[in-house]
mmCIF file of C-alpha atoms and ligand atoms in Angstrom:
data_model
loop_
_atom_site.group_PDB
_atom_site.id
_atom_site.type_symbol
_atom_site.label_atom_id
_atom_site.label_comp_id
_atom_site.label_asym_id
_atom_site.label_seq_id
_atom_site.Cartn_x
_atom_site.Cartn_y
_atom_site.Cartn_z
ATOM 1 C CA MET A 21 86.337 -8.906 -50.270
ATOM 2 C CA ARG A 22 82.967 -10.632 -50.042
ATOM 3 C CA SER A 23 80.766 -11.753 -47.118
ATOM 4 C CA VAL A 24 79.950 -15.410 -47.705
ATOM 5 C CA VAL A 25 77.099 -16.994 -45.745
ATOM 6 C CA VAL A 26 78.645 -20.067 -44.116
ATOM 7 C CA GLY A 27 76.190 -20.788 -41.310
ATOM 8 C CA PHE A 28 72.446 -20.765 -40.648
ATOM 9 C CA GLY A 29 70.606 -21.189 -37.372
ATOM 10 C CA GLY A 30 67.205 -20.743 -35.811
ATOM 11 C CA ALA A 31 65.355 -20.971 -32.510
ATOM 12 C CA LEU A 32 61.690 -20.942 -31.587
ATOM 13 C CA PRO A 33 60.077 -20.837 -28.141
ATOM 14 C CA GLN A 34 58.722 -24.093 -26.699
ATOM 15 C CA LYS A 35 55.122 -22.932 -26.531
ATOM 16 C CA CYS A 36 53.116 -23.030 -29.752
ATOM 17 C CA ILE A 37 49.605 -21.558 -29.994
ATOM 18 C CA LYS A 38 47.470 -22.724 -32.900
ATOM 19 C CA ASN A 39 44.772 -20.414 -34.247
ATOM 20 C CA ASP A 40 41.972 -22.385 -32.630
ATOM 21 C CA GLU A 41 43.770 -22.254 -29.267
ATOM 22 C CA LEU A 42 43.561 -18.444 -29.090
ATOM 23 C CA PRO A 43 41.279 -17.117 -26.331
ATOM 24 C CA GLU A 44 37.570 -17.197 -27.221
ATOM 25 C CA SER A 45 37.256 -13.636 -25.927
ATOM 26 C CA LEU A 46 39.204 -12.464 -29.016
ATOM 27 C CA ASN A 47 36.210 -13.391 -31.178
ATOM 28 C CA THR A 48 38.433 -14.585 -34.003
ATOM 29 C CA SER A 49 38.645 -17.887 -35.896
ATOM 30 C CA ASP A 50 41.117 -20.181 -37.599
ATOM 31 C CA GLU A 51 39.191 -19.535 -40.820
ATOM 32 C CA TRP A 52 39.595 -15.723 -40.658
ATOM 33 C CA ILE A 53 43.260 -15.845 -39.682
ATOM 34 C CA SER A 54 44.193 -18.531 -42.242
ATOM 35 C CA GLN A 55 42.341 -16.893 -45.117
ATOM 36 C CA ARG A 56 43.366 -13.298 -44.419
ATOM 37 C CA THR A 57 46.976 -13.937 -43.427
ATOM 38 C CA GLY A 58 48.099 -17.556 -44.066
ATOM 39 C CA ILE A 59 49.036 -17.905 -40.383
ATOM 40 C CA LYS A 60 48.183 -21.235 -38.719
ATOM 41 C CA GLN A 61 50.129 -20.950 -35.472
ATOM 42 C CA ARG A 62 52.662 -18.842 -33.593
ATOM 43 C CA TYR A 63 55.329 -19.530 -30.956
ATOM 44 C CA VAL A 64 55.474 -17.408 -27.810
ATOM 45 C CA ILE A 65 58.092 -17.212 -25.092
ATOM 46 C CA SER A 66 57.406 -18.502 -21.573
ATOM 47 C CA GLU A 67 59.261 -18.305 -18.264
ATOM 48 C CA GLY A 68 63.023 -18.668 -18.767
ATOM 49 C CA GLU A 69 62.892 -17.648 -22.431
ATOM 50 C CA SER A 70 63.599 -14.181 -23.834
ATOM 51 C CA THR A 71 64.877 -12.473 -26.967
ATOM 52 C CA SER A 72 68.475 -13.039 -25.851
ATOM 53 C CA THR A 73 67.984 -16.751 -25.075
ATOM 54 C CA LEU A 74 66.424 -17.321 -28.508
ATOM 55 C CA ALA A 75 69.163 -15.240 -30.179
ATOM 56 C CA THR A 76 71.811 -17.271 -28.345
ATOM 57 C CA GLU A 77 70.303 -20.611 -29.427
ATOM 58 C CA ALA A 78 70.062 -19.434 -33.041
ATOM 59 C CA ALA A 79 73.675 -18.214 -32.893
ATOM 60 C CA LYS A 80 74.927 -21.525 -31.466
ATOM 61 C CA ASP A 81 73.076 -23.371 -34.217
ATOM 62 C CA ALA A 82 74.608 -21.164 -36.937
ATOM 63 C CA LEU A 83 78.140 -21.473 -35.489
ATOM 64 C CA ARG A 84 77.778 -25.277 -35.326
ATOM 65 C CA PHE A 85 76.696 -25.323 -38.965
ATOM 66 C CA ALA A 86 79.647 -23.098 -39.925
ATOM 67 C CA ARG A 87 82.061 -25.122 -37.748
ATOM 68 C CA ILE A 88 83.339 -21.912 -36.199
ATOM 69 C CA SER A 89 84.071 -21.623 -32.500
ATOM 70 C CA PRO A 90 82.477 -18.667 -30.681
ATOM 71 C CA ASN A 91 85.778 -16.938 -29.867
ATOM 72 C CA ASP A 92 86.629 -16.743 -33.574
ATOM 73 C CA VAL A 93 83.633 -14.436 -34.086
ATOM 74 C CA ASP A 94 84.819 -10.824 -34.370
ATOM 75 C CA LEU A 95 81.488 -8.991 -34.759
ATOM 76 C CA ILE A 96 77.958 -9.553 -33.397
ATOM 77 C CA VAL A 97 75.042 -7.548 -34.793
ATOM 78 C CA VAL A 98 71.488 -8.253 -33.651
ATOM 79 C CA GLY A 99 68.442 -6.795 -35.397
ATOM 80 C CA THR A 100 65.799 -6.431 -32.680
ATOM 81 C CA THR A 101 63.295 -3.999 -31.206
ATOM 82 C CA THR A 102 62.301 -6.212 -28.282
ATOM 83 C CA GLY A 103 65.565 -6.686 -26.427
ATOM 84 C CA ASP A 104 65.606 -8.098 -22.893
ATOM 85 C CA TYR A 105 66.551 -4.682 -21.474
ATOM 86 C CA THR A 106 66.655 -1.068 -22.580
ATOM 87 C CA PHE A 107 70.392 -1.624 -22.276
ATOM 88 C CA PRO A 108 72.747 -3.452 -22.536
ATOM 89 C CA ALA A 109 72.225 -4.506 -26.123
ATOM 90 C CA THR A 110 70.936 -8.017 -26.817
ATOM 91 C CA ALA A 111 74.142 -8.560 -28.819
ATOM 92 C CA CYS A 112 76.185 -8.109 -25.603
ATOM 93 C CA LEU A 113 74.006 -10.685 -23.820
ATOM 94 C CA VAL A 114 74.577 -13.117 -26.703
ATOM 95 C CA GLN A 115 78.319 -12.444 -26.444
ATOM 96 C CA LYS A 116 78.191 -13.250 -22.713
ATOM 97 C CA ASN A 117 76.043 -16.368 -23.213
ATOM 98 C CA LEU A 118 78.480 -17.674 -25.844
ATOM 99 C CA ASP A 119 81.481 -16.977 -23.567
ATOM 100 C CA ILE A 120 83.068 -14.752 -26.225
ATOM 101 C CA THR A 121 85.896 -13.007 -24.412
ATOM 102 C CA ASN A 122 87.856 -11.563 -27.350
ATOM 103 C CA GLY A 123 86.349 -8.064 -26.962
ATOM 104 C CA CYS A 124 84.676 -8.017 -30.382
ATOM 105 C CA PRO A 125 82.074 -5.298 -31.024
ATOM 106 C CA ALA A 126 78.494 -6.341 -30.226
ATOM 107 C CA PHE A 127 75.518 -4.069 -30.815
ATOM 108 C CA ASP A 128 71.843 -4.017 -31.803
ATOM 109 C CA VAL A 129 70.250 -2.447 -34.855
ATOM 110 C CA SER A 130 66.704 -1.087 -34.548
ATOM 111 C CA ALA A 131 64.710 -1.322 -37.766
ATOM 112 C CA ALA A 132 61.703 -3.386 -36.610
ATOM 113 C CA CYS A 133 60.841 -6.125 -39.118
ATOM 114 C CA SER A 134 63.714 -4.951 -41.370
ATOM 115 C CA GLY A 135 66.175 -5.447 -38.506
ATOM 116 C CA PHE A 136 67.872 -8.498 -39.988
ATOM 117 C CA ILE A 137 68.465 -6.928 -43.412
ATOM 118 C CA TYR A 138 69.774 -3.760 -41.755
ATOM 119 C CA ALA A 139 72.082 -5.858 -39.522
ATOM 120 C CA LEU A 140 73.257 -7.841 -42.535
ATOM 121 C CA ASP A 141 74.119 -4.638 -44.417
ATOM 122 C CA VAL A 142 76.090 -3.306 -41.431
ATOM 123 C CA ALA A 143 78.008 -6.575 -40.983
ATOM 124 C CA ASP A 144 78.680 -6.821 -44.731
ATOM 125 C CA SER A 145 80.091 -3.276 -44.663
ATOM 126 C CA PHE A 146 82.401 -4.186 -41.743
ATOM 127 C CA ILE A 147 83.651 -7.196 -43.704
ATOM 128 C CA ARG A 148 84.165 -5.250 -46.940
ATOM 129 C CA MET A 149 86.108 -2.586 -45.010
ATOM 130 C CA GLY A 150 88.338 -5.262 -43.479
ATOM 131 C CA LYS A 151 87.032 -4.555 -39.957
ATOM 132 C CA ALA A 152 85.624 -8.067 -39.422
ATOM 133 C CA LYS A 153 86.316 -11.558 -40.753
ATOM 134 C CA GLN A 154 83.664 -13.749 -39.126
ATOM 135 C CA ALA A 155 80.446 -12.028 -38.176
ATOM 136 C CA LEU A 156 77.401 -13.303 -36.394
ATOM 137 C CA VAL A 157 74.233 -11.624 -37.712
ATOM 138 C CA ILE A 158 71.013 -12.302 -35.834
ATOM 139 C CA GLY A 159 67.365 -11.283 -36.203
ATOM 140 C CA ALA A 160 65.465 -11.851 -32.946
ATOM 141 C CA ASP A 161 62.200 -10.577 -31.521
ATOM 142 C CA SER A 162 59.606 -11.347 -28.861
ATOM 143 C CA PHE A 163 56.609 -9.405 -30.104
ATOM 144 C CA SER A 164 54.276 -11.428 -27.845
ATOM 145 C CA LYS A 165 55.473 -9.091 -25.058
ATOM 146 C CA ILE A 166 54.390 -5.908 -26.871
ATOM 147 C CA LEU A 167 51.005 -7.040 -28.200
ATOM 148 C CA ASP A 168 47.622 -5.922 -26.979
ATOM 149 C CA TRP A 169 46.183 -9.404 -26.398
ATOM 150 C CA ASN A 170 42.671 -7.884 -26.537
ATOM 151 C CA ASP A 171 43.166 -6.489 -30.048
ATOM 152 C CA ARG A 172 42.380 -9.262 -32.518
ATOM 153 C CA SER A 173 43.430 -7.118 -35.482
ATOM 154 C CA SER A 174 47.079 -7.196 -34.377
ATOM 155 C CA CYS A 175 47.721 -9.887 -31.739
ATOM 156 C CA VAL A 176 46.914 -12.844 -34.005
ATOM 157 C CA LEU A 177 49.595 -11.791 -36.496
ATOM 158 C CA PHE A 178 52.812 -11.999 -34.501
ATOM 159 C CA GLY A 179 55.001 -14.580 -32.761
ATOM 160 C CA ASP A 180 58.479 -14.886 -31.269
ATOM 161 C CA GLY A 181 61.687 -16.357 -32.653
ATOM 162 C CA ALA A 182 65.286 -15.838 -33.707
ATOM 163 C CA GLY A 183 67.364 -16.663 -36.743
ATOM 164 C CA ALA A 184 71.081 -16.241 -37.369
ATOM 165 C CA VAL A 185 73.687 -16.436 -40.086
ATOM 166 C CA VAL A 186 77.478 -16.470 -39.966
ATOM 167 C CA LEU A 187 79.252 -14.298 -42.532
ATOM 168 C CA LYS A 188 82.846 -15.096 -43.453
ATOM 169 C CA ALA A 189 85.215 -12.768 -45.309
ATOM 170 C CA GLU A 190 86.491 -14.418 -48.489
ATOM 171 C CA GLU A 191 88.569 -13.045 -51.351
ATOM 172 C CA ASN A 192 88.444 -14.118 -54.990
ATOM 173 C CA THR A 193 85.002 -15.691 -54.772
ATOM 174 C CA ASP A 194 81.827 -15.136 -56.760
ATOM 175 C CA LYS A 195 79.765 -16.268 -53.740
ATOM 176 C CA GLY A 196 78.423 -14.117 -50.936
ATOM 177 C CA ILE A 197 76.513 -10.869 -50.624
ATOM 178 C CA GLN A 198 76.490 -9.186 -54.045
ATOM 179 C CA TYR A 199 74.182 -6.306 -53.226
ATOM 180 C CA CYS A 200 72.475 -4.908 -50.141
ATOM 181 C CA LYS A 201 70.362 -1.788 -50.139
ATOM 182 C CA ILE A 202 68.417 -0.517 -47.143
ATOM 183 C CA TYR A 203 65.876 2.292 -47.140
ATOM 184 C CA ALA A 204 63.678 4.273 -44.740
ATOM 185 C CA ASP A 205 60.903 6.853 -44.867
ATOM 186 C CA GLY A 206 60.216 8.278 -41.417
ATOM 187 C CA SER A 207 57.159 10.200 -42.620
ATOM 188 C CA TYR A 208 55.282 6.904 -42.151
ATOM 189 C CA SER A 209 56.484 6.471 -38.557
ATOM 190 C CA ASP A 210 52.986 6.481 -37.076
ATOM 191 C CA PHE A 211 51.542 3.884 -39.488
ATOM 192 C CA LEU A 212 53.118 1.014 -37.536
ATOM 193 C CA THR A 213 54.300 1.883 -34.052
ATOM 194 C CA THR A 214 53.980 1.212 -30.318
ATOM 195 C CA THR A 215 51.892 3.155 -27.840
ATOM 196 C CA GLY A 216 54.920 3.958 -25.687
ATOM 197 C CA GLY A 217 58.650 3.979 -25.170
ATOM 198 C CA VAL A 218 61.390 4.840 -22.705
ATOM 199 C CA ALA A 219 61.442 8.608 -23.249
ATOM 200 C CA THR A 220 57.682 9.032 -23.551
ATOM 201 C CA THR A 221 55.744 6.656 -21.315
ATOM 202 C CA GLN A 222 58.674 4.777 -19.715
ATOM 203 C CA HIS A 223 57.006 1.566 -20.912
ATOM 204 C CA ALA A 224 57.421 -0.273 -24.195
ATOM 205 C CA GLY A 225 53.728 0.116 -25.070
ATOM 206 C CA VAL A 226 51.881 -2.176 -27.474
ATOM 207 C CA VAL A 227 51.840 -2.544 -31.245
ATOM 208 C CA THR A 228 49.351 -0.446 -33.192
ATOM 209 C CA MET A 229 49.104 -0.273 -36.962
ATOM 210 C CA ARG A 230 47.103 0.885 -39.921
ATOM 211 C CA GLY A 231 46.932 -2.622 -41.354
ATOM 212 C CA ARG A 232 45.629 -1.865 -44.837
ATOM 213 C CA GLU A 233 48.130 0.926 -45.476
ATOM 214 C CA VAL A 234 51.000 -1.230 -44.176
ATOM 215 C CA PHE A 235 49.852 -3.989 -46.520
ATOM 216 C CA LYS A 236 49.871 -1.679 -49.574
ATOM 217 C CA PHE A 237 53.225 -0.171 -48.690
ATOM 218 C CA ALA A 238 54.780 -3.625 -48.251
ATOM 219 C CA VAL A 239 53.647 -4.767 -51.706
ATOM 220 C CA GLU A 240 54.841 -1.509 -53.305
ATOM 221 C CA LYS A 241 58.288 -1.639 -51.661
ATOM 222 C CA PHE A 242 58.828 -5.363 -52.240
ATOM 223 C CA CYS A 243 58.193 -4.652 -55.937
ATOM 224 C CA SER A 244 60.277 -1.471 -56.265
ATOM 225 C CA SER A 245 63.283 -2.682 -54.225
ATOM 226 C CA PHE A 246 63.289 -6.029 -56.051
ATOM 227 C CA GLN A 247 63.207 -4.298 -59.440
ATOM 228 C CA GLU A 248 66.002 -1.947 -58.395
ATOM 229 C CA LEU A 249 68.044 -4.966 -57.277
ATOM 230 C CA LEU A 250 67.553 -6.678 -60.652
ATOM 231 C CA GLU A 251 68.493 -3.534 -62.613
ATOM 232 C CA SER A 252 71.543 -2.765 -60.472
ATOM 233 C CA ASN A 253 72.877 -6.302 -60.939
ATOM 234 C CA ASP A 254 71.934 -6.624 -64.598
ATOM 235 C CA LEU A 255 69.657 -9.578 -63.844
ATOM 236 C CA THR A 256 66.193 -10.679 -64.924
ATOM 237 C CA ILE A 257 63.655 -12.505 -62.774
ATOM 238 C CA ASP A 258 64.800 -15.752 -64.433
ATOM 239 C CA ASP A 259 68.287 -15.307 -62.930
ATOM 240 C CA VAL A 260 66.857 -15.394 -59.405
ATOM 241 C CA ASP A 261 66.502 -18.875 -57.915
ATOM 242 C CA LEU A 262 64.810 -18.082 -54.613
ATOM 243 C CA ILE A 263 63.178 -15.118 -52.907
ATOM 244 C CA VAL A 264 63.004 -15.034 -49.107
ATOM 245 C CA PRO A 265 60.686 -12.151 -48.187
ATOM 246 C CA HIS A 266 59.690 -10.882 -44.770
ATOM 247 C CA GLN A 267 56.670 -12.927 -43.679
ATOM 248 C CA ALA A 268 53.867 -10.570 -42.630
ATOM 249 C CA ASN A 269 50.903 -11.843 -44.635
ATOM 250 C CA VAL A 270 50.754 -14.498 -47.356
ATOM 251 C CA ARG A 271 48.445 -12.180 -49.327
ATOM 252 C CA ILE A 272 51.254 -9.586 -49.478
ATOM 253 C CA LEU A 273 53.479 -12.269 -51.025
ATOM 254 C CA ASN A 274 50.744 -13.380 -53.462
ATOM 255 C CA LYS A 275 50.204 -9.799 -54.591
ATOM 256 C CA PHE A 276 53.959 -9.251 -55.087
ATOM 257 C CA VAL A 277 54.123 -12.440 -57.170
ATOM 258 C CA ASP A 278 51.104 -11.356 -59.257
ATOM 259 C CA VAL A 279 52.334 -7.812 -59.918
ATOM 260 C CA LEU A 280 55.803 -8.879 -61.092
ATOM 261 C CA LYS A 281 54.681 -12.188 -62.646
ATOM 262 C CA ILE A 282 57.104 -14.235 -60.563
ATOM 263 C CA ASP A 283 56.938 -18.029 -60.428
ATOM 264 C CA PRO A 284 55.360 -18.612 -56.969
ATOM 265 C CA LYS A 285 57.638 -21.640 -56.500
ATOM 266 C CA LYS A 286 60.545 -19.193 -56.090
ATOM 267 C CA ILE A 287 58.996 -17.634 -52.973
ATOM 268 C CA VAL A 288 59.857 -19.145 -49.597
ATOM 269 C CA VAL A 289 56.792 -19.098 -47.326
ATOM 270 C CA THR A 290 57.005 -19.895 -43.611
ATOM 271 C CA ILE A 291 54.274 -17.667 -42.227
ATOM 272 C CA ASP A 292 51.908 -20.626 -41.734
ATOM 273 C CA ALA A 293 54.283 -22.210 -39.205
ATOM 274 C CA HIS A 294 56.084 -19.200 -37.667
ATOM 275 C CA SER A 295 53.643 -16.250 -38.073
ATOM 276 C CA ASN A 296 55.273 -12.793 -38.250
ATOM 277 C CA THR A 297 58.368 -12.976 -36.006
ATOM 278 C CA SER A 298 59.492 -9.454 -37.021
ATOM 279 C CA ALA A 299 63.299 -9.313 -37.502
ATOM 280 C CA ALA A 300 63.498 -13.119 -37.276
ATOM 281 C CA THR A 301 61.287 -14.055 -40.244
ATOM 282 C CA ILE A 302 64.013 -13.966 -42.929
ATOM 283 C CA PRO A 303 66.831 -15.778 -41.057
ATOM 284 C CA LEU A 304 64.331 -18.326 -39.708
ATOM 285 C CA ALA A 305 63.164 -18.989 -43.280
ATOM 286 C CA LEU A 306 66.784 -19.286 -44.455
ATOM 287 C CA ASN A 307 67.440 -21.759 -41.665
ATOM 288 C CA LYS A 308 64.418 -23.814 -42.674
ATOM 289 C CA ILE A 309 65.611 -24.185 -46.269
ATOM 290 C CA LYS A 310 69.369 -24.380 -45.562
ATOM 291 C CA ASP A 311 69.741 -28.003 -46.655
ATOM 292 C CA SER A 312 67.885 -27.532 -49.934
ATOM 293 C CA ILE A 313 69.288 -24.192 -51.166
ATOM 294 C CA GLY A 314 72.193 -25.809 -53.028
ATOM 295 C CA THR A 315 75.219 -23.956 -54.348
ATOM 296 C CA ASN A 316 75.596 -21.226 -56.967
ATOM 297 C CA LYS A 317 72.054 -20.053 -56.348
ATOM 298 C CA ASN A 318 70.953 -16.435 -56.460
ATOM 299 C CA VAL A 319 68.857 -15.791 -53.370
ATOM 300 C CA VAL A 320 67.052 -12.483 -52.821
ATOM 301 C CA LEU A 321 66.024 -11.307 -49.347
ATOM 302 C CA LEU A 322 63.312 -8.633 -49.069
ATOM 303 C CA SER A 323 62.182 -6.831 -45.946
ATOM 304 C CA MET A 324 59.658 -4.233 -44.860
ATOM 305 C CA GLY A 325 58.939 -2.933 -41.372
ATOM 306 C CA ALA A 326 58.044 -0.057 -39.087
ATOM 307 C CA GLY A 327 59.759 3.237 -39.761
ATOM 308 C CA PHE A 328 58.877 2.575 -42.527
ATOM 309 C CA THR A 329 62.061 0.666 -43.300
ATOM 310 C CA TRP A 330 62.685 -1.758 -46.133
ATOM 311 C CA GLY A 331 65.556 -3.422 -47.930
ATOM 312 C CA ALA A 332 66.716 -5.872 -50.569
ATOM 313 C CA THR A 333 69.738 -8.168 -50.589
ATOM 314 C CA LEU A 334 71.195 -10.448 -53.252
ATOM 315 C CA VAL A 335 73.256 -13.369 -51.936
ATOM 316 C CA ARG A 336 74.994 -15.971 -54.049
ATOM 317 C CA MET A 337 75.018 -19.173 -51.982
HETATM 318 O O1 UT7 B 27 55.625 -6.732 -40.452
HETATM 319 C C1 UT7 B 27 54.726 -5.734 -40.815
HETATM 320 C C2 UT7 B 27 53.603 -5.749 -39.842
HETATM 321 N N1 UT7 B 27 52.267 -5.792 -40.257
HETATM 322 C C3 UT7 B 27 51.759 -6.101 -41.463
HETATM 323 O O2 UT7 B 27 52.413 -6.325 -42.413
HETATM 324 C C4 UT7 B 27 50.268 -6.142 -41.594
HETATM 325 C C5 UT7 B 27 49.792 -5.752 -42.951
HETATM 326 N N2 UT7 B 27 48.341 -5.790 -42.989
HETATM 327 C C6 UT7 B 27 47.663 -6.960 -43.026
HETATM 328 O O3 UT7 B 27 48.243 -8.032 -43.041
HETATM 329 C C7 UT7 B 27 46.158 -6.906 -43.084
HETATM 330 O O4 UT7 B 27 45.738 -5.586 -43.332
HETATM 331 C C8 UT7 B 27 45.478 -7.421 -41.771
HETATM 332 C C9 UT7 B 27 45.702 -8.923 -41.629
HETATM 333 C C10 UT7 B 27 46.067 -6.715 -40.562
HETATM 334 C C11 UT7 B 27 43.982 -7.187 -41.798
HETATM 335 O O5 UT7 B 27 43.417 -7.783 -42.972
HETATM 336 P P1 UT7 B 27 42.365 -6.979 -43.870
HETATM 337 O O6 UT7 B 27 41.927 -7.887 -44.932
HETATM 338 O O7 UT7 B 27 43.041 -5.684 -44.269
HETATM 339 O O8 UT7 B 27 41.181 -6.768 -42.895
HETATM 340 P P2 UT7 B 27 40.555 -5.411 -42.321
HETATM 341 O O9 UT7 B 27 41.476 -4.722 -41.382
HETATM 342 O O10 UT7 B 27 39.997 -4.599 -43.439
HETATM 343 O O11 UT7 B 27 39.338 -5.980 -41.483
HETATM 344 C C12 UT7 B 27 38.262 -6.682 -42.103
HETATM 345 C C13 UT7 B 27 37.318 -7.176 -41.032
HETATM 346 C C14 UT7 B 27 36.920 -6.102 -40.039
HETATM 347 O O12 UT7 B 27 35.540 -6.301 -39.700
HETATM 348 P P3 UT7 B 27 34.401 -5.400 -40.407
HETATM 349 O O13 UT7 B 27 34.737 -3.973 -40.063
HETATM 350 O O14 UT7 B 27 34.510 -5.692 -41.861
HETATM 351 O O15 UT7 B 27 33.155 -5.927 -39.764
HETATM 352 C C15 UT7 B 27 37.755 -6.408 -38.821
HETATM 353 O O16 UT7 B 27 37.157 -5.981 -37.609
HETATM 354 O O17 UT7 B 27 37.928 -8.211 -40.259
HETATM 355 C C16 UT7 B 27 37.804 -7.920 -38.879
HETATM 356 N N3 UT7 B 27 38.944 -8.499 -38.173
HETATM 357 C C17 UT7 B 27 38.942 -9.748 -37.681
HETATM 358 N N4 UT7 B 27 37.987 -10.694 -37.654
HETATM 359 C C18 UT7 B 27 38.302 -11.860 -37.084
HETATM 360 C C19 UT7 B 27 40.176 -7.937 -37.957
HETATM 361 N N5 UT7 B 27 40.964 -8.820 -37.318
HETATM 362 C C20 UT7 B 27 40.214 -9.943 -37.131
HETATM 363 C C21 UT7 B 27 40.464 -11.187 -36.536
HETATM 364 N N6 UT7 B 27 39.495 -12.117 -36.532
HETATM 365 N N7 UT7 B 27 41.670 -11.497 -35.989
#
């Protein structure tokens, strides 16, 4: 049994802030942000928008693409660390918003920027075990709500958004998820974290990070998890058609390409338009390229996030 990707969707907030529209008090510039990160703009939620509204729009989009009606979904997994509430899960809010009344399981997975890959692995496991047939997998975050808007070293990097895919159980196919491996190393938990949380400060806190160390770790883990994926599937770089990595900094992607001597044309880059939307970067990028992916293509997804968490997935489209 394989999980075939049959739908893609995405949603961005209405408000877009370009680099040169950031507050002057931040003492930053379009030049610094563009050169050091590749980011040109970010979308941020306003009144009436939230992680669950974005996740719902992305889910609707993906279901439309897949031509599947909401009540035929039998699993909802959302990768997020910025849910609307401490509980219930964002996945339950999506279920309510989509009027899904069939009682299917709906839950969130917390792996920061790796949330989508973690959610995908969980949903794929459900499908392989025969516990789900049509799963909605969403990556959604609203980091604008947990940024210190006075800290130029972090607040310029992130934005809000949601992306979704629909997985369908299919037998006797060479398409679908071929390989999914997720990892974590909690000894790095304080390298990229928030200043608070429910059981400590009773508030979500704001993002803090050791930027340079996060950068190095991301390059190292993109390389090692990608190489492990190739070896495990008996593939070479030439067998891979597209790589959709987590979008944190275009220089991380350039370094990864340099180290492994990958054709840069194989790397999907959306950070200029979306910034770092945490768990949403990969499904938003997939949604952006959905019409040009083609069939029988080997697509690799790579993630890295707080925890540290990271992961690599091989999907045959
Ligand atoms: O999803 C995972 C989440 N996070 C990441 O992946 C982030 C990974 N790290 C990075 O992308 C990079 O380390 C950053 C973009 C965060 C920083 O880039 P950098 O090239 O490592 O710069 P830096 O931290 O070494 O700072 C260089 C200079 C400093 O000034 P001085 O000390 O050299 O005078 C900073 O104060 O740049 C300054 N700076 C800024 N200047 C203008 C830091 N942020 C800004 C800013 N505008 N926004």
